[in-house]
mmCIF file of C-alpha atoms in Angstrom:
data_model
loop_
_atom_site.group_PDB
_atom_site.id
_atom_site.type_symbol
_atom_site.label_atom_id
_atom_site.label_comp_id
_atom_site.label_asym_id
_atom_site.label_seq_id
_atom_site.Cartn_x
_atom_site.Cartn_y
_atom_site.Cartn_z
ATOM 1 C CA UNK A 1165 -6.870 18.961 2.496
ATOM 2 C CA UNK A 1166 -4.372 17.942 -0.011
ATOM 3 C CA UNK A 1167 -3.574 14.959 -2.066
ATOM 4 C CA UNK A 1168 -1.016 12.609 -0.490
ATOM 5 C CA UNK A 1169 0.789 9.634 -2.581
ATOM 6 C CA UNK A 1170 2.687 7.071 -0.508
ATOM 7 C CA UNK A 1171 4.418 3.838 -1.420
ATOM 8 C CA UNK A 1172 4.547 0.499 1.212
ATOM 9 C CA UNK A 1173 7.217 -2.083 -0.105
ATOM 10 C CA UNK A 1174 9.775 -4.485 1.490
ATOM 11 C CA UNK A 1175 12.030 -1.152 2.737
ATOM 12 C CA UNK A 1176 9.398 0.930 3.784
ATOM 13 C CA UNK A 1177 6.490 -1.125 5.000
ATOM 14 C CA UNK A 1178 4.729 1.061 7.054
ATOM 15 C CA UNK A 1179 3.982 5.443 6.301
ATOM 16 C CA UNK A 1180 3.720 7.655 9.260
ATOM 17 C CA UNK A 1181 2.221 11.269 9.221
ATOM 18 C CA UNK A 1182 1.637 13.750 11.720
ATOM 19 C CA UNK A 1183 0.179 17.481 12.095
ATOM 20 C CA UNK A 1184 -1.777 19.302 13.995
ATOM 21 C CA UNK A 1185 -4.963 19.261 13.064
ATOM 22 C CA UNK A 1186 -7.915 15.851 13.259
ATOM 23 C CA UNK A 1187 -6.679 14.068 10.094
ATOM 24 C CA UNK A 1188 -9.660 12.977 7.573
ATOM 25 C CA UNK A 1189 -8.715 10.726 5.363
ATOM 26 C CA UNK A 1190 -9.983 9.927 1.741
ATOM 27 C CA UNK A 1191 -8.583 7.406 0.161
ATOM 28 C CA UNK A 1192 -9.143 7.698 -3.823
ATOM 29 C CA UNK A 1193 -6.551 5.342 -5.401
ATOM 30 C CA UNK A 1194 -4.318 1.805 -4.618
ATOM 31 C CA UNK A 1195 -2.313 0.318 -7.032
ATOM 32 C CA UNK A 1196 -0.493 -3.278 -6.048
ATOM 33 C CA UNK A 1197 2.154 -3.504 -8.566
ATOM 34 C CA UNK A 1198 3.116 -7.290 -8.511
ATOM 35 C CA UNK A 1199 4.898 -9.370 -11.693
ATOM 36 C CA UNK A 1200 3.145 -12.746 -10.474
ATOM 37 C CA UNK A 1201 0.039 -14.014 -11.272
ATOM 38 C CA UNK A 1202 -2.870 -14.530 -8.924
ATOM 39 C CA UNK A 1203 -2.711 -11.262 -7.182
ATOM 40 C CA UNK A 1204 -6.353 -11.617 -6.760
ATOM 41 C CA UNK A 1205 -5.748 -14.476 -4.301
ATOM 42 C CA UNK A 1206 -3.040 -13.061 -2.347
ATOM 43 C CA UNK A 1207 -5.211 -9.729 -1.962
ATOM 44 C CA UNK A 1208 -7.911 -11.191 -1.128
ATOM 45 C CA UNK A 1209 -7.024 -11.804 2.521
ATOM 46 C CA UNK A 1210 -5.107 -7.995 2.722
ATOM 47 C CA UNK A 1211 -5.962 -4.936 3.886
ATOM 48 C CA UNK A 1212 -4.210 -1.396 4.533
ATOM 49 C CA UNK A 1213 -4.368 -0.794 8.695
ATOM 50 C CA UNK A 1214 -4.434 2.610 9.170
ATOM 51 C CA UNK A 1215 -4.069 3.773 13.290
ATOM 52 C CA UNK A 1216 -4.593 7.284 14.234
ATOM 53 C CA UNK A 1217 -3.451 8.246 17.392
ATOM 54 C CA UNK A 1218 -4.351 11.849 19.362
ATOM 55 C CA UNK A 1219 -1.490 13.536 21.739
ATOM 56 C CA UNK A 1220 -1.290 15.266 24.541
ATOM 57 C CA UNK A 1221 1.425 17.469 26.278
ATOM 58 C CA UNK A 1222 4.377 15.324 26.365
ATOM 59 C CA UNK A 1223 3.673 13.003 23.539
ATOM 60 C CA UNK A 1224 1.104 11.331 26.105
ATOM 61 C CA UNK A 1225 -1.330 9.093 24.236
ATOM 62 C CA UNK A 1226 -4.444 10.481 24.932
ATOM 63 C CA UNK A 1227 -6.884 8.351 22.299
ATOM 64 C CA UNK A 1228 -5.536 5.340 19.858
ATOM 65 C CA UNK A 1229 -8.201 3.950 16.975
ATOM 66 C CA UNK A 1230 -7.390 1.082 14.250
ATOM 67 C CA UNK A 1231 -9.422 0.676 11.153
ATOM 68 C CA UNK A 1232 -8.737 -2.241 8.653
ATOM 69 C CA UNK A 1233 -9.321 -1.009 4.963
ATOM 70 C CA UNK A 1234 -10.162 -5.286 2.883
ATOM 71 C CA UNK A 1235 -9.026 -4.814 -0.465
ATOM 72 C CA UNK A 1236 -11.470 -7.663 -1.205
ATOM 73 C CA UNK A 1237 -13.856 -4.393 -1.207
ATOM 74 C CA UNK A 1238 -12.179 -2.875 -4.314
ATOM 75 C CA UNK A 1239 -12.970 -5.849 -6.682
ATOM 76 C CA UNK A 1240 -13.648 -9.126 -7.920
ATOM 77 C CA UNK A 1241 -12.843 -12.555 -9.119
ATOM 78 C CA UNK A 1242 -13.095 -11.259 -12.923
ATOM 79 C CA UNK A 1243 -11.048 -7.459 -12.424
ATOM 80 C CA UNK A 1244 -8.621 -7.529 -14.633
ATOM 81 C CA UNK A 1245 -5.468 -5.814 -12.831
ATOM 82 C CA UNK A 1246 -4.753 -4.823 -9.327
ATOM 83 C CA UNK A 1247 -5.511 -1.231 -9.863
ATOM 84 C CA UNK A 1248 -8.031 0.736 -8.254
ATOM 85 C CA UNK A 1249 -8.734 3.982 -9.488
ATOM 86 C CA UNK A 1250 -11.955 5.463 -7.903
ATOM 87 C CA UNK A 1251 -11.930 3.765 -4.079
ATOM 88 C CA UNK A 1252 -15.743 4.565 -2.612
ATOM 89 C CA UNK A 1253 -15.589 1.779 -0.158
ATOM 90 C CA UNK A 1254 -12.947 2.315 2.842
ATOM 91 C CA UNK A 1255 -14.917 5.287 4.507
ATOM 92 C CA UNK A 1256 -12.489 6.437 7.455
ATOM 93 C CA UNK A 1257 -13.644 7.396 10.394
ATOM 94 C CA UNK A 1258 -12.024 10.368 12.165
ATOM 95 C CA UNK A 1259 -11.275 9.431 15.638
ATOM 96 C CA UNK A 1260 -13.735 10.957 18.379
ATOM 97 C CA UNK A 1261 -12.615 12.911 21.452
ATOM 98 C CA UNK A 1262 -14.557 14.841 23.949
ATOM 99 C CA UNK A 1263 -14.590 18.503 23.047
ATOM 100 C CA UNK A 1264 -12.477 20.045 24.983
ATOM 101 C CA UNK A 1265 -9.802 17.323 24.992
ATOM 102 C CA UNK A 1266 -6.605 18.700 25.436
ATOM 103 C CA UNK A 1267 -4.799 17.392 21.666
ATOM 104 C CA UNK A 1268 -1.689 18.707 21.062
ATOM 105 C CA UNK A 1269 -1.220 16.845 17.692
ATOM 106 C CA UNK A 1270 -2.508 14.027 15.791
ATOM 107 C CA UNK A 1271 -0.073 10.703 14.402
ATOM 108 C CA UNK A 1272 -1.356 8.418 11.512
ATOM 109 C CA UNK A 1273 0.205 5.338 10.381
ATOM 110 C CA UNK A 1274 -0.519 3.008 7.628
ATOM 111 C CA UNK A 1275 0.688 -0.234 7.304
ATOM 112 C CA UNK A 1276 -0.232 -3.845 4.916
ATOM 113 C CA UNK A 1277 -1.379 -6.521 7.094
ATOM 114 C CA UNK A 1278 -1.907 -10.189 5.742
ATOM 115 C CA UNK A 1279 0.009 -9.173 2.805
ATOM 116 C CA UNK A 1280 3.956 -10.300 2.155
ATOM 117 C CA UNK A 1281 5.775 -7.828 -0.461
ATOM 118 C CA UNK A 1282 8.195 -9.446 -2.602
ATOM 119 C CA UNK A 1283 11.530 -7.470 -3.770
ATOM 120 C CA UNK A 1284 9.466 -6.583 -7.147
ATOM 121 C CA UNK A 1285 6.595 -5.761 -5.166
ATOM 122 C CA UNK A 1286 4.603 -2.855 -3.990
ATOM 123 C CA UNK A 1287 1.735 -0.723 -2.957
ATOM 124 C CA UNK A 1288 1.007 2.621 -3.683
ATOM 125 C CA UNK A 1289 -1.925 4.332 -2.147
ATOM 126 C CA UNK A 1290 -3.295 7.844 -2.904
ATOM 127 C CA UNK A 1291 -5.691 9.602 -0.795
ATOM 128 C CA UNK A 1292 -7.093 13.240 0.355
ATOM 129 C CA UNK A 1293 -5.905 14.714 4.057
#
């Protein structure tokens, strides 16, 4: 498992990984770098979707699973910037399979939802996988 840094903005608003193993994902870190006031507001309603999808032969979809990550979890009304340096509160959930499902390799993709980036603006995310 290794640490993985990735950055959502206006030109890249969703990250896409793949491999061949069950990912597990730990997230550890955001960071919503924004020049505006009342990022508190505009987070509120956010959250980082994160859809893990296992494969079969022939890229066939053989399982698909969605989890919504609030970043209302990571603080409060009084925090005093939108960084988030120890994140114990978006537990993923590896996706379950039967056993002997026949996975060729795994896809995850993170995107923002509820959340539009400015030019100025983005997201960085840090997490264990």
């Amino acid at each position: 498992m290794g640490l993985h840094h990735i950055r959502l903005d206006r030109s890249n608003p969703e990250a896409r990984l793949s491999g061949a193993t069950m990912p597990r994902l730990e997230f550890r870190q955001a960071l919503f770098r924004t020049p505006r006031p009342g990022w508190q507001r505009r987070l509120y309603t956010a959250s980082l979707v994160v859809t893990t999808t296992a494969l079969g032969v022939d890229d066939r979809r053989l399982a698909v699973d969605h989890q919504s990550f609030r970043f209302s979890l990571l603080y409060n009304a009084s925090w005093p910037e939108p960084v988030f340096l120890d994140i114990r509160s978006w537990p993923y959930q590896p996706l379950e399979l039967k056993e002997n499902a026949p996975v060729v390799s795994w896809s995850v993709e993170m995107r923002l939802r509820d959340l539009r980036l400015a030019e100025d603006e983005w997201v960085e995310l840090a997490f264990l996988g």
